[in-house]
Amino acid sequence: ATSAALCGLLIAQAAQPALASTGKHGKPGKPTYSAGAPSVGDPYFPDAGNGGYDVKHYDISFTYDPATRHMDATTTVTAVATQGLTTFDLDFRGPEISYLSVNGHRAEFQRSGQELVVTPRHKLAEGHRFTVVVKYAGTPPVVTDPDGSIEGWVPTDDGAFVPGEPQGAPAWFPGNDHPTDKATFTFHTTVPEGVTAVGNGRLLSQKTKKGWTTFLWNSTEPMATYLSTVTIGKFTVTESKTPEGLPIYTAVDPQLVTQSAGAVAQIPDIVDYFSSLFGPYPFNTAGAIIDRAPDVGYALESQTKPIFSSAPGVSTMAHELAHQWYGDSVSVTRWSDIWLNEGFATYAQWLYTEHNGGATADQTFNSASNYGRAATSSFWQVVATDPGPEDMFGNVPYNRGAMTLHALRGKIGDTAFFALLKQWATSHRYGNATTADFIAAAEKASGKDLTNFFDVWLFQKGKPATW
Ligand code: ARG
Ligand code: ZN
């Protein structure tokens, strides 16, 4: 409603030359138009994201046949121009495009790497909402990451496993692939009868016609593209509610039901415990997708539906659920700050293990895989705030990140520390934040100058000796 009103206002302004938009240098004059930037300038993924617009909503509609691995898709991107645009880029690595329109007019486009450069028939005015429709068909690609792991569209025996961090989303839909541009999503997915398609958010409908079932998933809270998924397969689906009424939807590969039962059963308790520590669970639904995707070999905190490529233990389940607060609701502004996701989720695992009667967080801090590592270990030679794209999901952002939080807790005391964790989740809810923001928040929560503390833990190499 706000944007419709905004659009109306700008149309009204355009009709009155006296109120014509101001140019780049602040002088009133003719609106200026130029090409949107092909990147947001994140050094870890120089092609990721684009400039000149802000996506509001993705409507992703496709049919997928696991037998042929063929996808037939129509994605509609609704965005607002943040500058006058002659052309703009979307990130897309998917199959061949048969049709592309902007505001209903067929538009020219060129593809090179993951850049889909669109030239709309009419220039797009700053502040205006526009709609891009892209039709494409074929087999979406598997994407290989700098650390050698795979993501994107990963076919399985009975469907597809779809993780997108940090750069997998453009495998299956065109968009603005950077965590700084969050949007709402709807997914309409049609699969052969008997197969389940599980997306983010809530299931609005499931209808079968002539041997095909269409699942409509709706994700109403802002979501980064890398957290989107529609994972497809033959699943055992269970729907329940937490005592507080939060719906839980789990989809588990039938072969993994027994092995993952323990972790699945703990979901309500984990959500409840983390809600007490971090503040209210940020989304209107929770759950998990547990599949067999041995070539992937990791789990991912896809929003409201973390995905697991094998049966998880309780601790991994806790990690992915903690990410719903730290990573999904509060997201990084740039990928080099990945410790803000992984360090927090790892520390949440330590806390849950203690809560569950296992090792205390202090014992985990001191263990051989953490502070117990020898000072000569190469582990201490990676800077936590700049692991590089190859090591962003390596031990350092996770374990040095979690150690940083535990050391901070010791430094500022439990009261300030736990207030900080809550405040961090609340004040950046559905937004983005940086390490500098966290340091400022920690100093504010504790009333202490923490420059030296964060310097040794986050910005320097070496095993911190004193802090
Ligand atoms: N964020 C995920 C987790 O820790 C890990 C993602 C790993 N992705 C990758 N491309 N290696 O839960
Ligand atoms: Zn993680």
Tab-separated table of C-alpha atoms and ligand atoms in Angstrom:
chain	number	residue	atom	x	y	z
A	1	ALA	CA	0.000	0.000	0.000
A	2	THR	CA	2.819	2.389	0.838
A	3	SER	CA	4.511	1.850	-2.491
A	4	ALA	CA	1.295	2.295	-4.426
A	5	ALA	CA	0.851	5.580	-2.588
A	6	LEU	CA	4.454	6.524	-3.328
A	7	CYS	CA	3.968	5.744	-6.981
A	8	GLY	CA	0.837	7.865	-7.090
A	9	LEU	CA	2.714	10.721	-5.489
A	10	LEU	CA	5.507	10.563	-8.020
A	11	ILE	CA	3.082	10.440	-10.895
A	12	ALA	CA	1.433	13.537	-9.459
A	13	GLN	CA	4.838	15.209	-9.193
A	14	ALA	CA	5.726	14.386	-12.768
A	15	ALA	CA	2.593	16.202	-13.869
A	16	GLN	CA	3.823	19.385	-12.154
A	17	PRO	CA	7.186	20.523	-13.539
A	18	ALA	CA	7.783	22.694	-10.471
A	19	LEU	CA	8.170	19.542	-8.410
A	20	ALA	CA	10.234	17.645	-10.966
A	21	SER	CA	12.736	15.353	-9.339
A	22	THR	CA	16.111	16.719	-8.411
A	23	GLY	CA	19.165	15.645	-10.371
A	24	LYS	CA	22.250	13.977	-8.943
A	25	HIS	CA	23.733	17.249	-7.790
A	26	GLY	CA	20.637	18.394	-5.987
A	27	LYS	CA	19.609	20.924	-8.618
A	28	PRO	CA	16.048	20.599	-9.752
A	29	GLY	CA	16.035	19.585	-13.357
A	30	LYS	CA	15.341	16.815	-15.750
A	31	PRO	CA	15.314	13.392	-14.162
A	32	THR	CA	18.500	11.516	-14.998
A	33	TYR	CA	18.633	7.959	-16.299
A	34	SER	CA	21.568	5.599	-16.439
A	35	ALA	CA	22.448	1.908	-16.333
A	36	GLY	CA	21.979	0.164	-12.996
A	37	ALA	CA	25.232	-1.166	-11.513
A	38	PRO	CA	25.943	-4.834	-12.384
A	39	SER	CA	27.010	-5.578	-8.782
A	40	VAL	CA	26.594	-4.347	-5.232
A	41	GLY	CA	30.368	-4.344	-4.879
A	42	ASP	CA	30.818	-7.180	-2.398
A	43	PRO	CA	34.479	-8.180	-2.814
A	44	TYR	CA	33.829	-11.870	-1.957
A	45	PHE	CA	31.357	-12.241	-4.839
A	46	PRO	CA	32.005	-9.388	-7.252
A	47	ASP	CA	29.064	-10.270	-9.535
A	48	ALA	CA	26.538	-10.695	-6.732
A	49	GLY	CA	23.604	-8.303	-6.563
A	50	ASN	CA	22.899	-5.292	-8.710
A	51	GLY	CA	22.278	-1.583	-8.309
A	52	GLY	CA	19.448	0.757	-9.234
A	53	TYR	CA	16.450	-1.066	-7.801
A	54	ASP	CA	15.065	-2.710	-4.707
A	55	VAL	CA	13.130	-5.961	-5.120
A	56	LYS	CA	9.847	-6.098	-3.192
A	57	HIS	CA	8.501	-9.472	-4.245
A	58	TYR	CA	9.387	-12.603	-6.196
A	59	ASP	CA	6.617	-14.750	-7.601
A	60	ILE	CA	8.252	-17.968	-8.779
A	61	SER	CA	6.097	-20.428	-10.664
A	62	PHE	CA	7.371	-23.638	-12.206
A	63	THR	CA	6.720	-27.231	-13.133
A	64	TYR	CA	9.525	-29.693	-12.414
A	65	ASP	CA	9.743	-33.309	-13.438
A	66	PRO	CA	12.385	-35.214	-11.434
A	67	ALA	CA	12.474	-37.949	-14.100
A	68	THR	CA	13.634	-35.614	-16.886
A	69	ARG	CA	15.099	-32.852	-14.642
A	70	HIS	CA	13.176	-30.410	-16.778
A	71	MET	CA	11.903	-27.144	-15.316
A	72	ASP	CA	9.442	-24.868	-17.027
A	73	ALA	CA	9.297	-21.574	-15.156
A	74	THR	CA	7.858	-18.097	-15.029
A	75	THR	CA	9.317	-15.713	-12.462
A	76	THR	CA	7.842	-12.294	-11.829
A	77	VAL	CA	10.071	-9.797	-10.052
A	78	THR	CA	8.413	-6.711	-8.611
A	79	ALA	CA	10.880	-3.953	-7.779
A	80	VAL	CA	11.158	-0.220	-7.174
A	81	ALA	CA	13.727	1.784	-9.132
A	82	THR	CA	16.128	3.594	-6.792
A	83	GLN	CA	17.466	5.676	-9.692
A	84	GLY	CA	16.302	6.481	-13.203
A	85	LEU	CA	17.198	3.371	-15.219
A	86	THR	CA	18.013	2.857	-18.890
A	87	THR	CA	19.068	-0.754	-18.266
A	88	PHE	CA	19.452	-2.956	-15.217
A	89	ASP	CA	20.920	-6.355	-14.366
A	90	LEU	CA	19.445	-9.412	-12.720
A	91	ASP	CA	21.570	-12.315	-11.476
A	92	PHE	CA	20.609	-15.468	-13.350
A	93	ARG	CA	22.442	-18.689	-14.210
A	94	GLY	CA	19.319	-20.636	-15.170
A	95	PRO	CA	18.291	-22.272	-18.429
A	96	GLU	CA	17.333	-20.610	-21.687
A	97	ILE	CA	14.996	-17.637	-21.561
A	98	SER	CA	12.114	-17.649	-24.046
A	99	TYR	CA	10.392	-14.434	-22.978
A	100	LEU	CA	11.196	-11.381	-20.907
A	101	SER	CA	9.004	-8.349	-20.336
A	102	VAL	CA	9.173	-5.184	-18.251
A	103	ASN	CA	5.852	-3.614	-17.288
A	104	GLY	CA	4.142	-5.793	-19.872
A	105	HIS	CA	6.379	-4.804	-22.798
A	106	ARG	CA	8.748	-7.340	-24.269
A	107	ALA	CA	12.271	-6.245	-23.408
A	108	GLU	CA	15.687	-6.845	-24.909
A	109	PHE	CA	18.194	-8.763	-22.820
A	110	GLN	CA	21.724	-10.078	-22.955
A	111	ARG	CA	23.365	-12.752	-20.845
A	112	SER	CA	26.966	-12.980	-19.794
A	113	GLY	CA	28.022	-15.122	-16.857
A	114	GLN	CA	25.454	-14.593	-14.150
A	115	GLU	CA	24.502	-11.135	-15.440
A	116	LEU	CA	21.188	-10.838	-17.221
A	117	VAL	CA	21.217	-7.316	-18.647
A	118	VAL	CA	17.729	-6.023	-19.366
A	119	THR	CA	16.916	-3.047	-21.576
A	120	PRO	CA	13.291	-2.102	-21.003
A	121	ARG	CA	11.383	-0.532	-23.876
A	122	HIS	CA	10.673	2.535	-21.713
A	123	LYS	CA	13.125	4.002	-19.248
A	124	LEU	CA	12.229	3.421	-15.593
A	125	ALA	CA	11.723	6.457	-13.373
A	126	GLU	CA	13.261	6.687	-9.921
A	127	GLY	CA	10.818	5.704	-7.206
A	128	HIS	CA	8.541	3.793	-9.550
A	129	ARG	CA	7.499	0.212	-9.155
A	130	PHE	CA	8.164	-2.056	-12.123
A	131	THR	CA	7.503	-5.668	-12.956
A	132	VAL	CA	9.783	-8.041	-14.822
A	133	VAL	CA	8.435	-11.332	-16.156
A	134	VAL	CA	10.974	-13.973	-17.196
A	135	LYS	CA	9.993	-17.306	-18.776
A	136	TYR	CA	12.644	-20.014	-19.009
A	137	ALA	CA	12.908	-23.761	-19.417
A	138	GLY	CA	15.540	-26.462	-19.121
A	139	THR	CA	17.655	-27.967	-16.349
A	140	PRO	CA	18.894	-25.468	-13.761
A	141	PRO	CA	22.605	-25.753	-12.961
A	142	VAL	CA	24.550	-26.962	-9.982
A	143	VAL	CA	26.779	-24.093	-8.792
A	144	THR	CA	30.277	-24.756	-7.414
A	145	ASP	CA	31.549	-22.486	-4.637
A	146	PRO	CA	35.033	-21.165	-3.946
A	147	ASP	CA	35.329	-23.789	-1.161
A	148	GLY	CA	34.536	-26.541	-3.689
A	149	SER	CA	31.099	-27.345	-2.276
A	150	ILE	CA	28.002	-27.394	-4.456
A	151	GLU	CA	24.703	-25.546	-4.249
A	152	GLY	CA	21.994	-24.197	-6.532
A	153	TRP	CA	19.796	-26.866	-8.123
A	154	VAL	CA	21.074	-30.297	-7.034
A	155	PRO	CA	19.068	-33.229	-8.467
A	156	THR	CA	18.411	-36.143	-6.093
A	157	ASP	CA	16.961	-39.654	-6.664
A	158	ASP	CA	13.420	-38.368	-6.338
A	159	GLY	CA	13.576	-34.591	-6.814
A	160	ALA	CA	16.003	-31.750	-6.140
A	161	PHE	CA	17.863	-30.380	-3.110
A	162	VAL	CA	18.069	-26.606	-3.327
A	163	PRO	CA	20.542	-24.704	-1.097
A	164	GLY	CA	21.530	-21.175	-2.078
A	165	GLU	CA	24.291	-19.863	0.188
A	166	PRO	CA	26.115	-17.854	-0.862
A	167	GLN	CA	25.399	-17.806	-4.611
A	168	GLY	CA	23.005	-20.615	-5.531
A	169	ALA	CA	19.704	-18.772	-5.945
A	170	PRO	CA	20.399	-17.527	-9.508
A	171	ALA	CA	20.532	-21.191	-10.582
A	172	TRP	CA	16.745	-21.345	-10.558
A	173	PHE	CA	15.359	-17.804	-10.586
A	174	PRO	CA	16.490	-14.372	-11.753
A	175	GLY	CA	16.914	-11.836	-8.960
A	176	ASN	CA	19.051	-9.472	-6.969
A	177	ASP	CA	21.294	-12.048	-5.338
A	178	HIS	CA	22.725	-10.276	-2.311
A	179	PRO	CA	21.580	-10.379	1.333
A	180	THR	CA	21.137	-6.595	1.337
A	181	ASP	CA	18.066	-6.858	-0.914
A	182	LYS	CA	15.393	-8.813	0.950
A	183	ALA	CA	11.911	-9.395	-0.433
A	184	THR	CA	8.775	-11.448	0.101
A	185	PHE	CA	8.275	-14.592	-2.010
A	186	THR	CA	5.542	-16.822	-3.358
A	187	PHE	CA	6.352	-20.185	-4.933
A	188	HIS	CA	3.900	-22.109	-7.125
A	189	THR	CA	5.504	-25.469	-7.779
A	190	THR	CA	3.963	-28.271	-9.811
A	191	VAL	CA	5.459	-31.758	-9.442
A	192	PRO	CA	4.265	-35.283	-10.278
A	193	GLU	CA	1.587	-36.587	-7.910
A	194	GLY	CA	3.200	-38.319	-4.934
A	195	VAL	CA	6.148	-35.903	-4.890
A	196	THR	CA	6.250	-33.017	-2.394
A	197	ALA	CA	7.656	-29.533	-3.052
A	198	VAL	CA	8.642	-27.672	0.112
A	199	GLY	CA	9.230	-23.948	0.038
A	200	ASN	CA	9.829	-21.181	2.547
A	201	GLY	CA	6.964	-19.839	4.603
A	202	ARG	CA	3.507	-21.313	4.897
A	203	LEU	CA	1.771	-23.781	2.604
A	204	LEU	CA	-1.335	-22.001	1.309
A	205	SER	CA	-2.669	-24.760	-0.919
A	206	GLN	CA	-1.906	-28.131	-2.424
A	207	LYS	CA	-4.013	-29.236	-5.402
A	208	THR	CA	-3.743	-32.327	-7.586
A	209	LYS	CA	-5.038	-32.411	-11.161
A	210	LYS	CA	-4.357	-35.041	-13.816
A	211	GLY	CA	-1.412	-36.576	-12.007
A	212	TRP	CA	0.360	-33.332	-11.075
A	213	THR	CA	0.286	-31.526	-7.718
A	214	THR	CA	0.743	-27.782	-7.322
A	215	PHE	CA	2.080	-26.503	-3.983
A	216	LEU	CA	1.647	-22.833	-3.168
A	217	TRP	CA	4.109	-21.530	-0.579
A	218	ASN	CA	4.028	-17.997	0.782
A	219	SER	CA	6.911	-16.305	2.565
A	220	THR	CA	5.591	-13.057	4.009
A	221	GLU	CA	8.572	-11.865	6.023
A	222	PRO	CA	11.485	-10.297	4.112
A	223	MET	CA	13.959	-12.920	2.933
A	224	ALA	CA	17.395	-12.813	1.330
A	225	THR	CA	17.570	-14.710	-1.969
A	226	TYR	CA	20.207	-17.128	-0.640
A	227	LEU	CA	17.741	-18.379	1.977
A	228	SER	CA	15.073	-19.341	-0.535
A	229	THR	CA	14.409	-22.975	-1.371
A	230	VAL	CA	11.889	-25.195	-3.051
A	231	THR	CA	13.232	-28.639	-2.239
A	232	ILE	CA	11.484	-31.500	-3.987
A	233	GLY	CA	11.215	-35.213	-3.247
A	234	LYS	CA	9.193	-38.050	-1.793
A	235	PHE	CA	8.854	-36.897	1.799
A	236	THR	CA	7.115	-37.913	4.971
A	237	VAL	CA	5.385	-34.699	5.990
A	238	THR	CA	4.415	-33.865	9.560
A	239	GLU	CA	2.557	-30.745	10.589
A	240	SER	CA	2.255	-29.675	14.206
A	241	LYS	CA	2.270	-26.597	16.421
A	242	THR	CA	4.453	-25.489	19.307
A	243	PRO	CA	2.657	-24.862	22.635
A	244	GLU	CA	2.742	-21.159	21.664
A	245	GLY	CA	0.921	-21.925	18.407
A	246	LEU	CA	3.818	-21.605	15.956
A	247	PRO	CA	3.173	-24.004	13.036
A	248	ILE	CA	5.909	-26.553	12.350
A	249	TYR	CA	6.164	-28.316	8.971
A	250	THR	CA	8.742	-31.049	8.570
A	251	ALA	CA	9.459	-32.992	5.387
A	252	VAL	CA	11.731	-35.994	5.835
A	253	ASP	CA	13.036	-38.512	3.325
A	254	PRO	CA	11.318	-41.799	4.336
A	255	GLN	CA	14.732	-43.495	4.637
A	256	LEU	CA	15.846	-40.887	7.199
A	257	VAL	CA	12.758	-40.708	9.414
A	258	THR	CA	14.104	-43.004	12.137
A	259	GLN	CA	17.606	-41.553	12.147
A	260	SER	CA	16.423	-37.963	12.370
A	261	ALA	CA	13.515	-38.485	14.772
A	262	GLY	CA	15.507	-37.297	17.790
A	263	ALA	CA	16.499	-33.978	16.208
A	264	VAL	CA	13.025	-33.401	14.751
A	265	ALA	CA	11.392	-34.050	18.136
A	266	GLN	CA	13.550	-31.334	19.706
A	267	ILE	CA	12.453	-28.555	17.325
A	268	PRO	CA	9.795	-27.116	19.681
A	269	ASP	CA	12.174	-27.168	22.659
A	270	ILE	CA	14.994	-25.567	20.663
A	271	VAL	CA	12.702	-22.815	19.344
A	272	ASP	CA	11.361	-22.249	22.843
A	273	TYR	CA	14.806	-22.075	24.466
A	274	PHE	CA	16.201	-19.751	21.800
A	275	SER	CA	13.103	-17.540	22.017
A	276	SER	CA	13.818	-17.113	25.729
A	277	LEU	CA	17.437	-16.124	24.980
A	278	PHE	CA	17.196	-14.234	21.676
A	279	GLY	CA	13.638	-12.864	21.770
A	280	PRO	CA	10.573	-13.993	19.796
A	281	TYR	CA	11.100	-16.415	16.901
A	282	PRO	CA	11.210	-14.032	13.915
A	283	PHE	CA	8.919	-15.825	11.432
A	284	ASN	CA	5.344	-17.142	11.303
A	285	THR	CA	6.329	-20.757	10.749
A	286	ALA	CA	9.182	-23.160	11.490
A	287	GLY	CA	10.245	-26.581	10.283
A	288	ALA	CA	12.914	-28.605	8.544
A	289	ILE	CA	13.572	-30.435	5.285
A	290	ILE	CA	15.657	-33.576	5.716
A	291	ASP	CA	16.766	-35.150	2.445
A	292	ARG	CA	19.418	-37.412	0.984
A	293	ALA	CA	21.856	-35.241	-0.972
A	294	PRO	CA	25.217	-36.849	-0.196
A	295	ASP	CA	27.135	-34.688	-2.669
A	296	VAL	CA	26.079	-31.575	-0.788
A	297	GLY	CA	27.156	-32.733	2.651
A	298	TYR	CA	26.098	-29.686	4.660
A	299	ALA	CA	22.965	-28.153	6.120
A	300	LEU	CA	21.666	-24.663	5.433
A	301	GLU	CA	19.419	-22.307	7.366
A	302	SER	CA	16.908	-21.720	4.530
A	303	GLN	CA	14.352	-19.342	6.006
A	304	THR	CA	11.653	-21.107	8.071
A	305	LYS	CA	12.748	-24.437	6.495
A	306	PRO	CA	16.370	-25.289	7.179
A	307	ILE	CA	17.544	-27.992	4.804
A	308	PHE	CA	19.723	-30.954	5.750
A	309	SER	CA	21.484	-33.121	3.190
A	310	SER	CA	21.488	-36.088	5.605
A	311	ALA	CA	19.896	-36.923	8.974
A	312	PRO	CA	20.982	-34.205	11.429
A	313	GLY	CA	21.862	-34.576	15.066
A	314	VAL	CA	20.285	-32.344	17.684
A	315	SER	CA	23.207	-29.928	17.684
A	316	THR	CA	23.046	-29.315	13.923
A	317	MET	CA	19.304	-28.810	14.211
A	318	ALA	CA	19.956	-26.223	16.938
A	319	HIS	CA	22.565	-24.506	14.742
A	320	GLU	CA	20.175	-24.090	11.800
A	321	LEU	CA	17.316	-22.939	14.012
A	322	ALA	CA	19.566	-20.351	15.710
A	323	HIS	CA	20.322	-18.982	12.246
A	324	GLN	CA	16.654	-18.009	11.913
A	325	TRP	CA	17.504	-15.141	14.292
A	326	TYR	CA	21.163	-14.688	13.324
A	327	GLY	CA	21.645	-14.902	9.571
A	328	ASP	CA	18.061	-14.969	8.352
A	329	SER	CA	16.323	-12.192	10.289
A	330	VAL	CA	19.546	-10.249	10.990
A	331	SER	CA	21.654	-10.719	7.863
A	332	VAL	CA	25.138	-9.685	6.896
A	333	THR	CA	25.688	-6.520	4.883
A	334	ARG	CA	28.745	-8.078	3.264
A	335	TRP	CA	29.878	-11.690	3.093
A	336	SER	CA	33.197	-11.098	4.859
A	337	ASP	CA	31.170	-10.599	8.091
A	338	ILE	CA	29.955	-14.210	7.904
A	339	TRP	CA	31.112	-14.790	11.524
A	340	LEU	CA	28.007	-12.764	12.520
A	341	ASN	CA	25.981	-15.705	11.169
A	342	GLU	CA	28.201	-18.680	11.857
A	343	GLY	CA	29.770	-17.587	15.134
A	344	PHE	CA	26.343	-16.807	16.594
A	345	ALA	CA	24.756	-20.065	15.378
A	346	THR	CA	27.725	-22.031	16.708
A	347	TYR	CA	27.562	-20.282	20.078
A	348	ALA	CA	23.823	-21.036	20.185
A	349	GLN	CA	24.751	-24.716	19.708
A	350	TRP	CA	27.070	-24.502	22.715
A	351	LEU	CA	24.307	-22.918	24.764
A	352	TYR	CA	21.773	-25.535	23.698
A	353	THR	CA	24.158	-28.369	24.471
A	354	GLU	CA	24.577	-26.980	27.994
A	355	HIS	CA	20.810	-26.472	28.341
A	356	ASN	CA	20.334	-30.087	27.273
A	357	GLY	CA	22.604	-31.365	30.023
A	358	GLY	CA	25.749	-31.757	27.881
A	359	ALA	CA	29.049	-29.900	28.067
A	360	THR	CA	28.859	-26.360	29.414
A	361	ALA	CA	29.595	-23.489	27.033
A	362	ASP	CA	32.746	-22.890	29.071
A	363	GLN	CA	33.875	-26.488	28.574
A	364	THR	CA	33.193	-26.236	24.827
A	365	PHE	CA	35.146	-22.977	24.669
A	366	ASN	CA	38.150	-24.685	26.243
A	367	SER	CA	37.914	-27.895	24.199
A	368	ALA	CA	40.561	-29.147	21.782
A	369	SER	CA	38.686	-27.884	18.721
A	370	ASN	CA	38.376	-24.396	20.216
A	371	TYR	CA	40.583	-22.477	22.640
A	372	GLY	CA	42.435	-25.709	23.335
A	373	ARG	CA	44.047	-25.562	19.897
A	374	ALA	CA	47.783	-25.027	20.084
A	375	ALA	CA	48.941	-21.472	19.432
A	376	THR	CA	50.959	-22.867	16.522
A	377	SER	CA	47.827	-24.229	14.789
A	378	SER	CA	47.035	-22.774	11.360
A	379	PHE	CA	43.532	-22.228	12.757
A	380	TRP	CA	44.775	-19.053	14.454
A	381	GLN	CA	46.210	-17.696	11.215
A	382	VAL	CA	42.845	-16.831	9.616
A	383	VAL	CA	41.342	-13.435	10.486
A	384	ALA	CA	37.761	-13.932	11.685
A	385	THR	CA	36.406	-10.895	9.859
A	386	ASP	CA	38.131	-11.751	6.592
A	387	PRO	CA	38.286	-15.510	6.068
A	388	GLY	CA	38.095	-15.153	2.283
A	389	PRO	CA	35.448	-16.802	0.088
A	390	GLU	CA	37.263	-20.176	0.286
A	391	ASP	CA	37.143	-20.298	4.096
A	392	MET	CA	33.928	-18.452	4.813
A	393	PHE	CA	32.318	-21.732	5.873
A	394	GLY	CA	35.510	-23.100	7.409
A	395	ASN	CA	36.282	-23.490	11.117
A	396	VAL	CA	37.281	-19.922	11.823
A	397	PRO	CA	34.013	-17.971	11.349
A	398	TYR	CA	32.230	-20.755	13.241
A	399	ASN	CA	34.570	-21.523	16.101
A	400	ARG	CA	36.648	-18.394	16.523
A	401	GLY	CA	33.333	-16.544	16.057
A	402	ALA	CA	31.678	-18.516	18.873
A	403	MET	CA	34.791	-18.169	21.057
A	404	THR	CA	34.636	-14.409	20.525
A	405	LEU	CA	31.098	-14.368	21.892
A	406	HIS	CA	31.983	-16.528	24.886
A	407	ALA	CA	35.009	-14.380	25.667
A	408	LEU	CA	32.823	-11.285	25.325
A	409	ARG	CA	30.361	-12.799	27.778
A	410	GLY	CA	33.197	-13.242	30.258
A	411	LYS	CA	34.359	-9.692	29.660
A	412	ILE	CA	31.023	-7.874	30.001
A	413	GLY	CA	29.099	-10.297	32.255
A	414	ASP	CA	25.964	-12.359	31.668
A	415	THR	CA	23.459	-9.548	32.147
A	416	ALA	CA	24.934	-7.217	29.526
A	417	PHE	CA	25.800	-10.120	27.199
A	418	PHE	CA	22.356	-11.696	27.052
A	419	ALA	CA	20.707	-8.275	26.796
A	420	LEU	CA	23.008	-7.626	23.831
A	421	LEU	CA	22.054	-10.895	22.077
A	422	LYS	CA	18.364	-10.006	22.357
A	423	GLN	CA	18.861	-6.413	21.379
A	424	TRP	CA	20.932	-7.427	18.329
A	425	ALA	CA	18.114	-9.680	17.085
A	426	THR	CA	15.460	-7.064	17.783
A	427	SER	CA	17.091	-3.920	16.481
A	428	HIS	CA	18.186	-5.472	13.165
A	429	ARG	CA	15.124	-7.704	12.703
A	430	TYR	CA	14.572	-8.358	8.949
A	431	GLY	CA	17.543	-6.112	8.212
A	432	ASN	CA	21.315	-6.163	7.724
A	433	ALA	CA	24.225	-5.389	9.994
A	434	THR	CA	28.016	-5.256	10.108
A	435	THR	CA	30.751	-6.150	12.578
A	436	ALA	CA	31.120	-2.426	13.321
A	437	ASP	CA	27.432	-2.310	14.262
A	438	PHE	CA	27.969	-5.241	16.625
A	439	ILE	CA	30.970	-3.672	18.292
A	440	ALA	CA	29.023	-0.447	18.811
A	441	ALA	CA	26.093	-2.412	20.259
A	442	ALA	CA	28.402	-4.362	22.608
A	443	GLU	CA	30.046	-1.176	23.846
A	444	LYS	CA	26.663	0.383	24.423
A	445	ALA	CA	25.271	-2.674	26.237
A	446	SER	CA	28.320	-2.930	28.503
A	447	GLY	CA	29.383	0.690	28.852
A	448	LYS	CA	32.940	-0.523	28.130
A	449	ASP	CA	35.536	0.401	25.534
A	450	LEU	CA	35.979	-2.906	23.719
A	451	THR	CA	38.375	-1.771	20.990
A	452	ASN	CA	41.245	-3.941	22.145
A	453	PHE	CA	39.006	-6.907	22.913
A	454	PHE	CA	37.531	-7.035	19.393
A	455	ASP	CA	40.862	-6.226	17.837
A	456	VAL	CA	42.534	-9.357	19.195
A	457	TRP	CA	39.542	-11.611	18.629
A	458	LEU	CA	38.261	-10.426	15.260
A	459	PHE	CA	40.819	-8.344	13.432
A	460	GLN	CA	44.166	-9.922	14.288
A	461	LYS	CA	45.712	-13.269	13.516
A	462	GLY	CA	47.085	-15.305	16.371
A	463	LYS	CA	45.687	-16.990	19.452
A	464	PRO	CA	44.438	-14.320	21.838
A	465	ALA	CA	46.381	-14.580	25.115
A	466	THR	CA	44.748	-11.766	27.058
A	467	TRP	CA	41.667	-9.724	26.328
B	1	ARG	N1	25.376	-21.606	6.543
B	1	ARG	C1	25.438	-23.049	6.471
B	1	ARG	C2	25.482	-23.498	7.924
B	1	ARG	O1	26.436	-23.318	8.605
B	1	ARG	C3	26.594	-23.560	5.693
B	1	ARG	C4	26.541	-23.261	4.229
B	1	ARG	C5	27.698	-23.832	3.525
B	1	ARG	N2	27.644	-23.479	2.166
B	1	ARG	C6	28.620	-23.698	1.308
B	1	ARG	N3	28.427	-23.289	0.096
B	1	ARG	N4	29.727	-24.274	1.683
B	1	ARG	O2	24.516	-23.892	8.447
B	2	ZN	ZN	25.726	-22.037	10.084
